Short mmCIF file of C-alpha atoms and ligand atoms in Angstrom, two decimals:
data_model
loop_
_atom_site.label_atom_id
_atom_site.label_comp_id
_atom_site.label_asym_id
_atom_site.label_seq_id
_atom_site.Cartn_x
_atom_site.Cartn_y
_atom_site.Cartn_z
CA UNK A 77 -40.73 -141.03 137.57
CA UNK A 78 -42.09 -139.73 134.64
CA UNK A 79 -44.73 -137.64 134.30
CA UNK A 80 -48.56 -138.56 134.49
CA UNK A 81 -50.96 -136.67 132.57
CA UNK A 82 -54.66 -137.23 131.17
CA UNK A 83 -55.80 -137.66 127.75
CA UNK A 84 -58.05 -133.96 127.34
CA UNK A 85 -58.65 -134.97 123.40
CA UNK A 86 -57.58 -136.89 120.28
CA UNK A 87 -56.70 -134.78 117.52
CA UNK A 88 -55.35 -137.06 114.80
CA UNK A 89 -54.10 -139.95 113.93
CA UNK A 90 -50.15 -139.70 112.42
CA UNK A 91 -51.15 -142.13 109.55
CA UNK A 92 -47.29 -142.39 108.51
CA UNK A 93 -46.52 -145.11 111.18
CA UNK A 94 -47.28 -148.49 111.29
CA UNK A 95 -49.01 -148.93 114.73
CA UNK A 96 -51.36 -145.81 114.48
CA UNK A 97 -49.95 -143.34 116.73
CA UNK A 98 -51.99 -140.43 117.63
CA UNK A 99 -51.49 -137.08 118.63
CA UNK A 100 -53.01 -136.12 121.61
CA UNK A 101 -53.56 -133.22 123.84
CA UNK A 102 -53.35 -133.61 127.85
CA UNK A 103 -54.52 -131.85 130.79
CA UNK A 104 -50.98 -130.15 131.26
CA UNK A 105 -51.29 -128.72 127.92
CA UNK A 106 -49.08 -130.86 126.67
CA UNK A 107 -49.03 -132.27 123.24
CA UNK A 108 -47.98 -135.79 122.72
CA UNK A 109 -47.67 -138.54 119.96
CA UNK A 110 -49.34 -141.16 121.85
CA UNK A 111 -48.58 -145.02 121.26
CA UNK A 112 -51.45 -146.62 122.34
CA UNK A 113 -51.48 -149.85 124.71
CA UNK A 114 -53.75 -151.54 122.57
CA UNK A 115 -52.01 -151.01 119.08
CA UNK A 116 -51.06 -154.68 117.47
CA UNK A 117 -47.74 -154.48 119.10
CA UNK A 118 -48.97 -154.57 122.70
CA UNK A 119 -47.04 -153.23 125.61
CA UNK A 120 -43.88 -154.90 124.69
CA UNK A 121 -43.49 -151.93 122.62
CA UNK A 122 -44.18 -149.20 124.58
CA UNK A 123 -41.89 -151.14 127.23
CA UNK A 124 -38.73 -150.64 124.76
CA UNK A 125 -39.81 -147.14 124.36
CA UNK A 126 -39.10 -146.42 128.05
CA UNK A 127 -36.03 -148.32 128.56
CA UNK A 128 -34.30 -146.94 124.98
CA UNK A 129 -35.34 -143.92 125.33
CA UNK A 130 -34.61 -143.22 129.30
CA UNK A 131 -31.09 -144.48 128.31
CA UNK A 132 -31.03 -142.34 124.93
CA UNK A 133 -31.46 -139.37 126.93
CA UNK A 134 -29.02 -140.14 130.20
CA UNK A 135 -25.87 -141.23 127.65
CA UNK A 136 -27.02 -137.28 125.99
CA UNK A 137 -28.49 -138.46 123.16
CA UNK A 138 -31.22 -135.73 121.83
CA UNK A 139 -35.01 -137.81 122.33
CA UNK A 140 -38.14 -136.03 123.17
CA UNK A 141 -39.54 -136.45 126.55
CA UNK A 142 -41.45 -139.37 127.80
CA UNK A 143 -44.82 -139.06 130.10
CA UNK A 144 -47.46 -141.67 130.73
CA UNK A 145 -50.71 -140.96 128.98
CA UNK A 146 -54.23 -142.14 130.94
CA UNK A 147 -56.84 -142.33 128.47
CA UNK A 148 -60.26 -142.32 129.30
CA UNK A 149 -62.43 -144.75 126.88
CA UNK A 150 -64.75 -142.17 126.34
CA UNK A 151 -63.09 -140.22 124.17
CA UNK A 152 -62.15 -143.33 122.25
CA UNK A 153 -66.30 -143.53 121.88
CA UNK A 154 -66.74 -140.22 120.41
CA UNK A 155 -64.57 -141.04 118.02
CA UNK A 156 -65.97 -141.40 114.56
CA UNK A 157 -63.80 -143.62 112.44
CA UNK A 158 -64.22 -147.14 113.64
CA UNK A 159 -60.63 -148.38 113.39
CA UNK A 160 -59.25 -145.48 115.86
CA UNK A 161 -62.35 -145.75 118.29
CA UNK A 162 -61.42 -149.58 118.56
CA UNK A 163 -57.86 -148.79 118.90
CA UNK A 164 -58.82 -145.89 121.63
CA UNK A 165 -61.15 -148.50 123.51
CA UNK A 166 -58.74 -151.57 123.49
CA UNK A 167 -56.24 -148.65 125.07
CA UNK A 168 -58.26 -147.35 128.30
CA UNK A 169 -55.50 -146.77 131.05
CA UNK A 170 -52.04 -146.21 130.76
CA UNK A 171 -50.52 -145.35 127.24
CA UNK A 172 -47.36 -143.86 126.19
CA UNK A 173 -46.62 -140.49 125.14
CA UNK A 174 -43.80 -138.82 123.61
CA UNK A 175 -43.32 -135.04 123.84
CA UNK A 176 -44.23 -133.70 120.51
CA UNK A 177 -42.03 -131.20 118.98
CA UNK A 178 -43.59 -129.08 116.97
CA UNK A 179 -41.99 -127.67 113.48
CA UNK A 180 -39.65 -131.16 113.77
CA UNK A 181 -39.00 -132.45 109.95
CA UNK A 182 -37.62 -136.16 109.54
CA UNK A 183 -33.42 -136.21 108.95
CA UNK A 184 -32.73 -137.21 105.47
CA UNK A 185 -29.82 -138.88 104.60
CA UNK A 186 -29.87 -137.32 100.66
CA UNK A 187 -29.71 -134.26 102.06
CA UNK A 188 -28.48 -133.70 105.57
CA UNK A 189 -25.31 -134.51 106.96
CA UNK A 190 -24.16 -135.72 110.26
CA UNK A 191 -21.63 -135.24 112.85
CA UNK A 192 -19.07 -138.48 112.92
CA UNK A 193 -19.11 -138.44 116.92
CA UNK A 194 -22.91 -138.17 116.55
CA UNK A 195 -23.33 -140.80 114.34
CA UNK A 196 -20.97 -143.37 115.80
CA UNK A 197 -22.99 -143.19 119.22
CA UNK A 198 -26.20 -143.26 117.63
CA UNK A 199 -24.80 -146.94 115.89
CA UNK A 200 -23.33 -147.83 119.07
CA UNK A 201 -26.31 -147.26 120.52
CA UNK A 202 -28.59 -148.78 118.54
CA UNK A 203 -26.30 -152.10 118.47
CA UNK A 204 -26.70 -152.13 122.23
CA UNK A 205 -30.42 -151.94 122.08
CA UNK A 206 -30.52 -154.38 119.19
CA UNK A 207 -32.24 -151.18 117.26
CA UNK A 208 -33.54 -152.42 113.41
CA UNK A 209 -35.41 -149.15 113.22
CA UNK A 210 -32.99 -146.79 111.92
CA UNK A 211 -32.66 -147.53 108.11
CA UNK A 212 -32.65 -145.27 105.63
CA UNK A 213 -36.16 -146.21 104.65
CA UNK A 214 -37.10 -145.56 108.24
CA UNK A 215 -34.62 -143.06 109.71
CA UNK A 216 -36.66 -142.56 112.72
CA UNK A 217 -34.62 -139.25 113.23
CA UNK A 218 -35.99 -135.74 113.64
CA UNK A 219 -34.40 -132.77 113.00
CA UNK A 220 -35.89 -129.96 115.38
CA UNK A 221 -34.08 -126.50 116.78
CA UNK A 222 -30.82 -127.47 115.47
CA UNK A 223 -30.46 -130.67 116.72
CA UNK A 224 -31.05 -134.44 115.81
CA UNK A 225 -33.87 -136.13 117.80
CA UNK A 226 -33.69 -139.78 118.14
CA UNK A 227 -37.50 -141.64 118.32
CA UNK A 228 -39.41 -144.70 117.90
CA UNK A 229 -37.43 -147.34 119.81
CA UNK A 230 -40.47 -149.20 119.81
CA UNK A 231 -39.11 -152.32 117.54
CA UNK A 232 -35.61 -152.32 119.75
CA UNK A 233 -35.30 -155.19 122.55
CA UNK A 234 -37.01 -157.75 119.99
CA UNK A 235 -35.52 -160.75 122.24
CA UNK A 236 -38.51 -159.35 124.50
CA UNK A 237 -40.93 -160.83 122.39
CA UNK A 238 -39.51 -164.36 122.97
CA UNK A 239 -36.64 -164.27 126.34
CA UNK A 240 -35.66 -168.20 125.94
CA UNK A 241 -33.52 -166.99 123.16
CA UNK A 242 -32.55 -163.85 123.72
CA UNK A 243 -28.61 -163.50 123.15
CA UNK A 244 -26.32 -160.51 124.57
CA UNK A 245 -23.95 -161.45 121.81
CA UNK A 246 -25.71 -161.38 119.07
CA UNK A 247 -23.95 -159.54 115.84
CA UNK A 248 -25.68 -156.35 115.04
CA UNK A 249 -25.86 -155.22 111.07
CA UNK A 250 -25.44 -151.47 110.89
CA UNK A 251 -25.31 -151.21 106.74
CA UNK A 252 -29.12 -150.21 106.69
CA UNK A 253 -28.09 -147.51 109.26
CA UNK A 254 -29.30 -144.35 108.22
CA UNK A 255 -25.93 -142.74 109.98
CA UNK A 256 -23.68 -145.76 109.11
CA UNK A 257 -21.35 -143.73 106.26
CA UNK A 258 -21.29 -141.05 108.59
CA UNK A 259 -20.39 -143.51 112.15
CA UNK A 260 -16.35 -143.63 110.88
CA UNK A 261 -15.45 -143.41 115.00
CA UNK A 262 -17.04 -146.45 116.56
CA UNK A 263 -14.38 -147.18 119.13
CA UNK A 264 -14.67 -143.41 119.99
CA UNK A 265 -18.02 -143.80 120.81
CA UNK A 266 -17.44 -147.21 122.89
CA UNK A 267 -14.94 -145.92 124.98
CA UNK A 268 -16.93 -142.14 125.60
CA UNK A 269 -20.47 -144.61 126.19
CA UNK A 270 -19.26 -148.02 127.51
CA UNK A 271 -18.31 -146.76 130.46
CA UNK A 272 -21.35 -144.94 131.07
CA UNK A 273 -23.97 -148.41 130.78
CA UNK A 274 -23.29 -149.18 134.06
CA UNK A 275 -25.95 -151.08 136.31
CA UNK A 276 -27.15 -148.34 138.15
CA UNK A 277 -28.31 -146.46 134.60
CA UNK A 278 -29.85 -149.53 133.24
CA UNK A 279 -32.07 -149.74 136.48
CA UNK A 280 -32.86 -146.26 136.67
CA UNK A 281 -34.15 -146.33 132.89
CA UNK A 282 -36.19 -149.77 134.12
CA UNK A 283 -37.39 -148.29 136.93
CA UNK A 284 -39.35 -145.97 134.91
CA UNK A 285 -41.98 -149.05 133.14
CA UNK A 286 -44.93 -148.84 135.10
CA UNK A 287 -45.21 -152.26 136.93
CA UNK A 288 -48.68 -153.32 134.78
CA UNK A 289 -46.35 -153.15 131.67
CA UNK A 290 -44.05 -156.14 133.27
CA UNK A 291 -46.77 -157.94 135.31
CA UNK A 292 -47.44 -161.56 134.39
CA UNK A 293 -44.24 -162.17 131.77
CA UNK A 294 -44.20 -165.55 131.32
CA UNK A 295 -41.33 -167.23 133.15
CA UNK A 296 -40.65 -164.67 135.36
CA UNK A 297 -41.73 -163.85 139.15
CA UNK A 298 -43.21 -160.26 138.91
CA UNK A 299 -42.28 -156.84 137.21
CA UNK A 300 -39.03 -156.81 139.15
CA UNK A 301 -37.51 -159.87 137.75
CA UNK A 302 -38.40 -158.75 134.37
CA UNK A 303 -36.65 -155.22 134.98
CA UNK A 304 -33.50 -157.30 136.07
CA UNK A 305 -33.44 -159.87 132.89
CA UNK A 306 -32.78 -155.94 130.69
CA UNK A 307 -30.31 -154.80 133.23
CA UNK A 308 -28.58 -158.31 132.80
CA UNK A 309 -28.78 -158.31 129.25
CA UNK A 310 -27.75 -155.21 128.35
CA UNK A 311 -24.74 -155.13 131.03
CA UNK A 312 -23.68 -158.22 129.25
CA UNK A 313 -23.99 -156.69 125.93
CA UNK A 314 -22.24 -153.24 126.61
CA UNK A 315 -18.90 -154.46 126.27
CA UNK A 316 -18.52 -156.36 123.63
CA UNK A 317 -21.13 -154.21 121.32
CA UNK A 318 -18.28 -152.70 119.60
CA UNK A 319 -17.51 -156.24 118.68
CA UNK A 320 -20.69 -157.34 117.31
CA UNK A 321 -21.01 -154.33 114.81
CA UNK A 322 -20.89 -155.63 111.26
N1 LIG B 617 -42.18 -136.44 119.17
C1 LIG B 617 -42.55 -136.25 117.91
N2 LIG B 617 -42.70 -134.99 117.42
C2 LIG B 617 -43.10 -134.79 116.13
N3 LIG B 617 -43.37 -135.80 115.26
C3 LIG B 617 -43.24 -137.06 115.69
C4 LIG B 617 -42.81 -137.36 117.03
N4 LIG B 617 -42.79 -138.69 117.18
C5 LIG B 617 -43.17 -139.21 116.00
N5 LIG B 617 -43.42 -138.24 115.09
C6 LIG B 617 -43.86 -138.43 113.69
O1 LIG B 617 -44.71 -139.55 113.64
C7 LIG B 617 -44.16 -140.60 112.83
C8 LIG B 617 -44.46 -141.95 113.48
O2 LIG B 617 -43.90 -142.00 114.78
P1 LIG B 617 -42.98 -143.21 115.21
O3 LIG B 617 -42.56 -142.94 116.62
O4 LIG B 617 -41.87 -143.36 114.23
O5 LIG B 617 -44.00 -144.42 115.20
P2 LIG B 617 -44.12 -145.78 114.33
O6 LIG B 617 -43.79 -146.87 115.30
O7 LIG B 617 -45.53 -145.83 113.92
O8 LIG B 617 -43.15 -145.70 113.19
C9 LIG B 617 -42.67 -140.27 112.77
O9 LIG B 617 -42.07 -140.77 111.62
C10 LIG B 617 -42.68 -138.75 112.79
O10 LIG B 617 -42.95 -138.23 111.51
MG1 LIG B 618 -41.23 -144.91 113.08
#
């Protein structure tokens, strides 16, 4: 499971992203980026979140850890700027939050570079999770204690958004890939992670979206059937990713 905490206070709003994450502090004294329920997205989002990043981390891929945020509204109310109170409000309940790590400084490709078996899982990963989100425009890497931290998984599983054509096949374009001239060992990294997407790992990373996050898909029969359409789709993808990488 992961870890449950309470919203204690909103400290500020990371202005950077696109769906108005926040940072928030919780009653475990915790500090968290929180992406909020209610952001434009909707839970679709935070749903990819879990599943990426619960995989990220169990194929020992660097990703901060994940706990489940409850936010009361009221400190959405005392709030002052209108666009975050709204955004607070519309969240009430669950949210997700992502361990912040403090001192972290975003990996650029001009200047840093990476480790070839690094980088070839990181594009064989994102290829399985159908990951856009890792240009170099938007690295979505942080570099923190040494170590490359993958994040925002938030725009992977986009066949989510409509499931009637979602394809386990379909080719994956790495050349935006902030690690791409750096991934020159891609059927290293198939045959070290391949093995490791087995069924069993995909449902233990599903297992972890709260059941309200999955409740009342359309076309499916309740939050389990959901869970098992991203097990089946990303057991069918697994392998033959290697293959779809252009
Ligand atoms: N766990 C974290 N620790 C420190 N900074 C973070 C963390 N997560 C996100 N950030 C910072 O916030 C920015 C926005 O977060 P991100 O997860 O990329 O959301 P968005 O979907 O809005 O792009 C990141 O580019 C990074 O600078
Ligand atoms: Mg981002």
């Amino acid at each position: 499971m992961l870890e449950h905490v309470t919203a204690t206070r909103y400290v500020t709003p990371l202005r950077e992203g696109g769906s108005l994450p926040g940072i928030v502090e919780a009653d475990n004294l915790g500090t968290y980026v929180v992406k909020f329920r209610g952001a434009g997205q909707g839970r679709r989002v935070l749903v990819a979140e879990i599943i990426c990043g619960e995989l990220a981390r169990r194929l020992d891929l660097p990703t901060p850890d994940l706990a489940l945020v409850d936010l009361d509204p009221e400190i959405g109310r005392r709030e002052p700027d209108e666009e975050i109170q709204d955004l607070l409000v519309a969240s009430a309940g669950l949210n997700l939050g992502v361990d912040f790590l403090p001192g972290s400084f975003g990996f650029d490709p001009l200047v840093w570079k990476a480790d070839r078996e690094f980088a070839s899982r990181v594009v064989w990963f994102d290829a399985l999770i159908h990951n856009v989100d890792r240009s170099w425009r938007n690295p979505n890497l942080l570099v923190w204690h040494r170590r490359t931290w993958l994040i925002d998984h938030g725009a992977a599983l986009w066949f989510h958004h409509n499931w009637r054509t979602a394809d386990a096949s379909r080719p994956f374009d790495a050349s935006d890939h902030v690690l791409g001239m750096f991934a020159n060992d891609l059927d290293g990294a198939d045959a070290a992670l391949r093995p490791r997407v087995t069924r069993e790992l995909l449902e233990t990373a599903a297992a972890l979206v709260p059941d309200e996050w999955l409740a009342d898909e359309p076309g499916f029969d309740g939050p389990d059937a959901v869970r098992e359409a991203y097990v089946d789709h990303l057991l069918t993808r697994a392998p033959k990713v290697r293959g779809l990488i252009k």
